[in-house]
Amino acid sequence: EEIEFFRNRRVYRKVPIEQCVKRTGKHPIKVRWVDINKGDKRRPKYRSRLVAKDIKRNARPDLYAATPPLEALKAVLAVAAKGGKTGGLMVNDVKRAYFYAPAVREVYVELCEEDRGNGEENMCGLLDFSMYGTRDAAQNWQIEFTKTLLNLGFQRGKSSPCVFHNKTRNIKTFVHGDDYVSAGEKKDIKWLEAELERKYEITTTIIGPEND
């Protein structure tokens, strides 16, 4: 399933390892499988994720990605609480979010055994989209979700680049990792859900009064 997602999203292009060495002076970044239990001990839900082993060898502040402050959650919860019967709180979890973020750096990764065909022993992957485990993946995702929200009419907060407000629909949103957390009128957050579904594969949870 993970490899199929890689292929469908065209996360990388297969190129000769020689190209990687010539361009970077190094061999491709190694990869490994990580098993994650998205459930619990009673109801396990395991998922295998292929990640790059882009080891931190030096400080790179240019690859920094912000996280929202606690005040962002408090503000969004306050808006939801004031919404009454027509308001709601929505969380949208983007599945494999980093794979939607275009790669900014020239990054090469080794091919895992499951995606290496006959005659591809001397091939590696040149990332077109971000991969979990690379140092700038979170920053690339921040660029991607910011672009998405700005195109939908949101304004970005001045104190935090993870906080957004849509004045037209009066939706307050913050993004933490691969989760969009929003509060507003039920009809407006449902609009946002539909717009996000146009771009990403998401799972949505809405807390608040039921629709009439």
PDB file of C-alpha atoms in Angstrom:
ATOM      1  CA  GLU A   1       0.000   0.000   0.000  1.00  0.00           C
ATOM      2  CA  GLU A   2       2.803   2.411   0.875  1.00  0.00           C
ATOM      3  CA  ILE A   3       4.710   1.726  -2.344  1.00  0.00           C
ATOM      4  CA  GLU A   4       1.527   2.153  -4.373  1.00  0.00           C
ATOM      5  CA  PHE A   5       1.035   5.536  -2.736  1.00  0.00           C
ATOM      6  CA  PHE A   6       4.616   6.462  -3.647  1.00  0.00           C
ATOM      7  CA  ARG A   7       3.951   5.521  -7.248  1.00  0.00           C
ATOM      8  CA  ASN A   8       0.551   7.192  -7.513  1.00  0.00           C
ATOM      9  CA  ARG A   9       1.871  10.425  -6.005  1.00  0.00           C
ATOM     10  CA  ARG A  10       5.081  10.160  -8.075  1.00  0.00           C
ATOM     11  CA  VAL A  11       7.091  11.032  -4.990  1.00  0.00           C
ATOM     12  CA  TYR A  12      10.361  10.393  -6.808  1.00  0.00           C
ATOM     13  CA  ARG A  13      11.797   9.740 -10.245  1.00  0.00           C
ATOM     14  CA  LYS A  14      14.201   6.865 -10.753  1.00  0.00           C
ATOM     15  CA  VAL A  15      17.593   8.118 -11.920  1.00  0.00           C
ATOM     16  CA  PRO A  16      21.118   6.622 -12.009  1.00  0.00           C
ATOM     17  CA  ILE A  17      23.046   6.653  -8.730  1.00  0.00           C
ATOM     18  CA  GLU A  18      25.881   8.118 -10.784  1.00  0.00           C
ATOM     19  CA  GLN A  19      23.789  11.274 -11.215  1.00  0.00           C
ATOM     20  CA  CYS A  20      23.361  11.590  -7.454  1.00  0.00           C
ATOM     21  CA  VAL A  21      27.101  11.244  -6.786  1.00  0.00           C
ATOM     22  CA  LYS A  22      27.955  13.692  -9.549  1.00  0.00           C
ATOM     23  CA  ARG A  23      25.466  16.313  -8.366  1.00  0.00           C
ATOM     24  CA  THR A  24      25.894  16.004  -4.584  1.00  0.00           C
ATOM     25  CA  GLY A  25      29.236  14.287  -4.059  1.00  0.00           C
ATOM     26  CA  LYS A  26      27.455  11.705  -1.912  1.00  0.00           C
ATOM     27  CA  HIS A  27      25.557   8.462  -2.289  1.00  0.00           C
ATOM     28  CA  PRO A  28      21.731   8.474  -1.981  1.00  0.00           C
ATOM     29  CA  ILE A  29      20.196   8.792   1.471  1.00  0.00           C
ATOM     30  CA  LYS A  30      19.345   5.403   2.907  1.00  0.00           C
ATOM     31  CA  VAL A  31      15.739   4.470   3.701  1.00  0.00           C
ATOM     32  CA  ARG A  32      14.068   2.149   6.196  1.00  0.00           C
ATOM     33  CA  TRP A  33      10.629   0.856   7.097  1.00  0.00           C
ATOM     34  CA  VAL A  34       8.923   2.077  10.256  1.00  0.00           C
ATOM     35  CA  ASP A  35       5.827   0.306  11.616  1.00  0.00           C
ATOM     36  CA  ILE A  36       3.364   2.604  13.375  1.00  0.00           C
ATOM     37  CA  ASN A  37       0.360   1.531  15.436  1.00  0.00           C
ATOM     38  CA  LYS A  38      -2.337   4.134  14.707  1.00  0.00           C
ATOM     39  CA  GLY A  39      -4.724   2.314  17.041  1.00  0.00           C
ATOM     40  CA  ASP A  40      -4.089   0.932  20.519  1.00  0.00           C
ATOM     41  CA  LYS A  41      -3.230  -2.394  22.161  1.00  0.00           C
ATOM     42  CA  ARG A  42      -6.834  -3.636  22.089  1.00  0.00           C
ATOM     43  CA  ARG A  43      -7.553  -2.473  18.549  1.00  0.00           C
ATOM     44  CA  PRO A  44      -4.216  -2.240  16.756  1.00  0.00           C
ATOM     45  CA  LYS A  45      -4.053  -0.531  13.373  1.00  0.00           C
ATOM     46  CA  TYR A  46      -0.571  -0.880  11.983  1.00  0.00           C
ATOM     47  CA  ARG A  47       0.812   1.060   9.066  1.00  0.00           C
ATOM     48  CA  SER A  48       4.235   0.628   7.499  1.00  0.00           C
ATOM     49  CA  ARG A  49       5.887   3.874   6.454  1.00  0.00           C
ATOM     50  CA  LEU A  50       8.983   4.169   4.277  1.00  0.00           C
ATOM     51  CA  VAL A  51      11.209   6.960   5.647  1.00  0.00           C
ATOM     52  CA  ALA A  52      14.520   8.490   4.649  1.00  0.00           C
ATOM     53  CA  LYS A  53      17.431   8.441   7.075  1.00  0.00           C
ATOM     54  CA  ASP A  54      18.463  12.047   6.467  1.00  0.00           C
ATOM     55  CA  ILE A  55      20.659  12.272   9.559  1.00  0.00           C
ATOM     56  CA  LYS A  56      21.195  15.671  11.181  1.00  0.00           C
ATOM     57  CA  ARG A  57      24.916  16.299  10.891  1.00  0.00           C
ATOM     58  CA  ASN A  58      24.920  20.091  11.274  1.00  0.00           C
ATOM     59  CA  ALA A  59      22.648  22.976  12.213  1.00  0.00           C
ATOM     60  CA  ARG A  60      20.351  24.085   9.387  1.00  0.00           C
ATOM     61  CA  PRO A  61      18.122  26.931  10.648  1.00  0.00           C
ATOM     62  CA  ASP A  62      17.057  27.533   7.040  1.00  0.00           C
ATOM     63  CA  LEU A  63      15.115  24.243   7.226  1.00  0.00           C
ATOM     64  CA  TYR A  64      13.101  25.380  10.259  1.00  0.00           C
ATOM     65  CA  ALA A  65       9.337  24.714  10.326  1.00  0.00           C
ATOM     66  CA  ALA A  66       7.059  26.455  12.830  1.00  0.00           C
ATOM     67  CA  THR A  67       4.491  24.900  15.163  1.00  0.00           C
ATOM     68  CA  PRO A  68       1.420  26.758  16.446  1.00  0.00           C
ATOM     69  CA  PRO A  69       1.422  28.135  20.002  1.00  0.00           C
ATOM     70  CA  LEU A  70      -0.989  26.869  22.651  1.00  0.00           C
ATOM     71  CA  GLU A  71      -2.884  30.169  22.354  1.00  0.00           C
ATOM     72  CA  ALA A  72      -3.952  29.135  18.836  1.00  0.00           C
ATOM     73  CA  LEU A  73      -5.847  26.151  20.244  1.00  0.00           C
ATOM     74  CA  LYS A  74      -7.421  28.313  22.935  1.00  0.00           C
ATOM     75  CA  ALA A  75      -8.572  30.875  20.361  1.00  0.00           C
ATOM     76  CA  VAL A  76     -10.099  28.253  18.061  1.00  0.00           C
ATOM     77  CA  LEU A  77     -11.867  26.536  20.976  1.00  0.00           C
ATOM     78  CA  ALA A  78     -13.253  29.911  22.097  1.00  0.00           C
ATOM     79  CA  VAL A  79     -14.711  30.541  18.643  1.00  0.00           C
ATOM     80  CA  ALA A  80     -16.276  27.073  18.610  1.00  0.00           C
ATOM     81  CA  ALA A  81     -17.747  27.576  22.089  1.00  0.00           C
ATOM     82  CA  LYS A  82     -19.350  30.877  21.054  1.00  0.00           C
ATOM     83  CA  GLY A  83     -20.844  29.365  17.921  1.00  0.00           C
ATOM     84  CA  GLY A  84     -23.947  28.029  19.631  1.00  0.00           C
ATOM     85  CA  LYS A  85     -26.161  25.598  17.747  1.00  0.00           C
ATOM     86  CA  THR A  86     -24.797  26.589  14.333  1.00  0.00           C
ATOM     87  CA  GLY A  87     -21.096  26.477  15.211  1.00  0.00           C
ATOM     88  CA  GLY A  88     -18.625  23.657  15.212  1.00  0.00           C
ATOM     89  CA  LEU A  89     -15.036  22.529  15.617  1.00  0.00           C
ATOM     90  CA  MET A  90     -13.420  20.556  12.793  1.00  0.00           C
ATOM     91  CA  VAL A  91     -10.195  18.566  12.567  1.00  0.00           C
ATOM     92  CA  ASN A  92      -8.959  17.454   9.127  1.00  0.00           C
ATOM     93  CA  ASP A  93      -6.161  14.876   9.150  1.00  0.00           C
ATOM     94  CA  VAL A  94      -4.280  14.816   5.826  1.00  0.00           C
ATOM     95  CA  LYS A  95      -3.160  11.300   4.956  1.00  0.00           C
ATOM     96  CA  ARG A  96       0.586  11.202   4.146  1.00  0.00           C
ATOM     97  CA  ALA A  97       0.666  14.988   4.061  1.00  0.00           C
ATOM     98  CA  TYR A  98       4.335  15.350   3.126  1.00  0.00           C
ATOM     99  CA  PHE A  99       3.751  13.552  -0.185  1.00  0.00           C
ATOM    100  CA  TYR A 100       1.677  16.563  -1.309  1.00  0.00           C
ATOM    101  CA  ALA A 101       4.514  19.020  -0.627  1.00  0.00           C
ATOM    102  CA  PRO A 102       6.803  19.636  -3.619  1.00  0.00           C
ATOM    103  CA  ALA A 103      10.484  19.065  -2.903  1.00  0.00           C
ATOM    104  CA  VAL A 104      12.561  22.246  -2.753  1.00  0.00           C
ATOM    105  CA  ARG A 105      16.046  20.772  -2.369  1.00  0.00           C
ATOM    106  CA  GLU A 106      17.653  18.295  -4.754  1.00  0.00           C
ATOM    107  CA  VAL A 107      17.408  15.121  -2.650  1.00  0.00           C
ATOM    108  CA  TYR A 108      18.220  11.568  -3.710  1.00  0.00           C
ATOM    109  CA  VAL A 109      17.149   8.447  -1.805  1.00  0.00           C
ATOM    110  CA  GLU A 110      17.977   4.801  -2.279  1.00  0.00           C
ATOM    111  CA  LEU A 111      15.312   2.507  -3.691  1.00  0.00           C
ATOM    112  CA  CYS A 112      13.833   0.038  -1.238  1.00  0.00           C
ATOM    113  CA  GLU A 113      13.757  -3.605  -2.252  1.00  0.00           C
ATOM    114  CA  GLU A 114       9.979  -3.457  -2.794  1.00  0.00           C
ATOM    115  CA  ASP A 115      10.348  -0.770  -5.484  1.00  0.00           C
ATOM    116  CA  ARG A 116      13.536  -1.960  -7.172  1.00  0.00           C
ATOM    117  CA  GLY A 117      12.887  -3.785 -10.422  1.00  0.00           C
ATOM    118  CA  ASN A 118      15.142  -5.969 -12.509  1.00  0.00           C
ATOM    119  CA  GLY A 119      18.052  -3.973 -13.893  1.00  0.00           C
ATOM    120  CA  GLU A 120      17.529  -1.119 -11.426  1.00  0.00           C
ATOM    121  CA  GLU A 121      20.362  -2.059  -9.060  1.00  0.00           C
ATOM    122  CA  ASN A 122      22.226   1.140 -10.001  1.00  0.00           C
ATOM    123  CA  MET A 123      19.188   3.421  -9.752  1.00  0.00           C
ATOM    124  CA  CYS A 124      18.000   5.723  -6.970  1.00  0.00           C
ATOM    125  CA  GLY A 125      15.084   8.120  -6.446  1.00  0.00           C
ATOM    126  CA  LEU A 126      15.196  11.883  -7.075  1.00  0.00           C
ATOM    127  CA  LEU A 127      12.466  13.431  -4.924  1.00  0.00           C
ATOM    128  CA  ASP A 128       9.795  15.487  -6.671  1.00  0.00           C
ATOM    129  CA  PHE A 129       7.755  15.588  -3.464  1.00  0.00           C
ATOM    130  CA  SER A 130       8.784  15.492   0.165  1.00  0.00           C
ATOM    131  CA  MET A 131       9.499  12.247   1.967  1.00  0.00           C
ATOM    132  CA  TYR A 132       9.208  11.480   5.657  1.00  0.00           C
ATOM    133  CA  GLY A 133      12.617  11.521   7.288  1.00  0.00           C
ATOM    134  CA  THR A 134      14.112  14.283   5.139  1.00  0.00           C
ATOM    135  CA  ARG A 135      15.111  17.347   7.114  1.00  0.00           C
ATOM    136  CA  ASP A 136      13.084  19.899   5.166  1.00  0.00           C
ATOM    137  CA  ALA A 137       9.883  17.849   4.754  1.00  0.00           C
ATOM    138  CA  ALA A 138       8.023  19.760   7.494  1.00  0.00           C
ATOM    139  CA  GLN A 139       9.066  23.101   6.033  1.00  0.00           C
ATOM    140  CA  ASN A 140       7.958  22.040   2.542  1.00  0.00           C
ATOM    141  CA  TRP A 141       4.583  20.974   3.958  1.00  0.00           C
ATOM    142  CA  GLN A 142       4.270  24.358   5.668  1.00  0.00           C
ATOM    143  CA  ILE A 143       4.788  26.042   2.301  1.00  0.00           C
ATOM    144  CA  GLU A 144       2.143  23.769   0.771  1.00  0.00           C
ATOM    145  CA  PHE A 145      -0.608  24.226   3.374  1.00  0.00           C
ATOM    146  CA  THR A 146       0.023  27.974   3.495  1.00  0.00           C
ATOM    147  CA  LYS A 147      -0.429  28.238  -0.274  1.00  0.00           C
ATOM    148  CA  THR A 148      -3.636  26.198  -0.066  1.00  0.00           C
ATOM    149  CA  LEU A 149      -5.210  28.377   2.623  1.00  0.00           C
ATOM    150  CA  LEU A 150      -4.149  31.663   1.043  1.00  0.00           C
ATOM    151  CA  ASN A 151      -5.738  30.541  -2.241  1.00  0.00           C
ATOM    152  CA  LEU A 152      -8.967  29.901  -0.298  1.00  0.00           C
ATOM    153  CA  GLY A 153      -9.081  33.494   0.949  1.00  0.00           C
ATOM    154  CA  PHE A 154      -7.414  33.043   4.347  1.00  0.00           C
ATOM    155  CA  GLN A 155      -4.997  35.536   5.844  1.00  0.00           C
ATOM    156  CA  ARG A 156      -1.945  34.302   7.729  1.00  0.00           C
ATOM    157  CA  GLY A 157      -1.316  35.432  11.293  1.00  0.00           C
ATOM    158  CA  LYS A 158       1.481  37.903  11.980  1.00  0.00           C
ATOM    159  CA  SER A 159       2.736  36.264  15.171  1.00  0.00           C
ATOM    160  CA  SER A 160       2.567  32.668  13.920  1.00  0.00           C
ATOM    161  CA  PRO A 161       2.721  31.346  10.333  1.00  0.00           C
ATOM    162  CA  CYS A 162       0.538  28.385  11.411  1.00  0.00           C
ATOM    163  CA  VAL A 163      -2.531  30.496  12.269  1.00  0.00           C
ATOM    164  CA  PHE A 164      -5.064  31.654   9.663  1.00  0.00           C
ATOM    165  CA  HIS A 165      -8.343  33.584   9.466  1.00  0.00           C
ATOM    166  CA  ASN A 166     -10.893  33.720   6.683  1.00  0.00           C
ATOM    167  CA  LYS A 167     -12.679  37.040   7.198  1.00  0.00           C
ATOM    168  CA  THR A 168     -15.351  36.366   4.584  1.00  0.00           C
ATOM    169  CA  ARG A 169     -16.518  33.144   6.237  1.00  0.00           C
ATOM    170  CA  ASN A 170     -15.174  33.955   9.718  1.00  0.00           C
ATOM    171  CA  ILE A 171     -13.249  30.708  10.041  1.00  0.00           C
ATOM    172  CA  LYS A 172     -10.280  30.546  12.360  1.00  0.00           C
ATOM    173  CA  THR A 173      -7.771  27.792  11.573  1.00  0.00           C
ATOM    174  CA  PHE A 174      -4.401  26.586  12.713  1.00  0.00           C
ATOM    175  CA  VAL A 175      -2.270  23.788  11.288  1.00  0.00           C
ATOM    176  CA  HIS A 176      -0.248  21.460  13.485  1.00  0.00           C
ATOM    177  CA  GLY A 177       1.677  18.769  11.632  1.00  0.00           C
ATOM    178  CA  ASP A 178      -0.760  17.207   9.172  1.00  0.00           C
ATOM    179  CA  ASP A 179      -3.888  18.395  11.043  1.00  0.00           C
ATOM    180  CA  TYR A 180      -6.044  21.396  10.151  1.00  0.00           C
ATOM    181  CA  VAL A 181      -8.045  22.544  13.199  1.00  0.00           C
ATOM    182  CA  SER A 182     -10.849  25.009  12.415  1.00  0.00           C
ATOM    183  CA  ALA A 183     -13.809  26.683  14.084  1.00  0.00           C
ATOM    184  CA  GLY A 184     -16.737  28.584  12.600  1.00  0.00           C
ATOM    185  CA  GLU A 185     -20.288  28.205  11.400  1.00  0.00           C
ATOM    186  CA  LYS A 186     -21.076  24.607  10.486  1.00  0.00           C
ATOM    187  CA  LYS A 187     -21.876  25.505   6.862  1.00  0.00           C
ATOM    188  CA  ASP A 188     -18.566  27.349   6.525  1.00  0.00           C
ATOM    189  CA  ILE A 189     -16.324  24.655   7.982  1.00  0.00           C
ATOM    190  CA  LYS A 190     -18.111  22.115   5.759  1.00  0.00           C
ATOM    191  CA  TRP A 191     -17.148  24.349   2.825  1.00  0.00           C
ATOM    192  CA  LEU A 192     -13.534  24.202   3.987  1.00  0.00           C
ATOM    193  CA  GLU A 193     -13.743  20.424   4.311  1.00  0.00           C
ATOM    194  CA  ALA A 194     -14.944  20.146   0.707  1.00  0.00           C
ATOM    195  CA  GLU A 195     -12.136  22.396  -0.527  1.00  0.00           C
ATOM    196  CA  LEU A 196      -9.472  20.395   1.296  1.00  0.00           C
ATOM    197  CA  GLU A 197     -10.900  17.165  -0.114  1.00  0.00           C
ATOM    198  CA  ARG A 198     -10.294  18.560  -3.605  1.00  0.00           C
ATOM    199  CA  LYS A 199      -6.537  18.550  -2.931  1.00  0.00           C
ATOM    200  CA  TYR A 200      -5.827  15.928  -0.296  1.00  0.00           C
ATOM    201  CA  GLU A 201      -6.942  12.583   1.018  1.00  0.00           C
ATOM    202  CA  ILE A 202      -8.307  13.490   4.441  1.00  0.00           C
ATOM    203  CA  THR A 203     -10.259  12.129   7.374  1.00  0.00           C
ATOM    204  CA  THR A 204     -12.530  14.616   9.124  1.00  0.00           C
ATOM    205  CA  THR A 205     -13.968  14.893  12.613  1.00  0.00           C
ATOM    206  CA  ILE A 206     -16.528  17.590  13.408  1.00  0.00           C
ATOM    207  CA  ILE A 207     -17.625  18.367  16.965  1.00  0.00           C
ATOM    208  CA  GLY A 208     -20.783  20.387  17.469  1.00  0.00           C
ATOM    209  CA  PRO A 209     -24.568  20.298  17.030  1.00  0.00           C
ATOM    210  CA  GLU A 210     -25.907  18.153  14.235  1.00  0.00           C
ATOM    211  CA  ASN A 211     -27.018  19.706  10.961  1.00  0.00           C
ATOM    212  CA  ASP A 212     -30.727  20.531  10.669  1.00  0.00           C
TER     213      ASP A 212
END
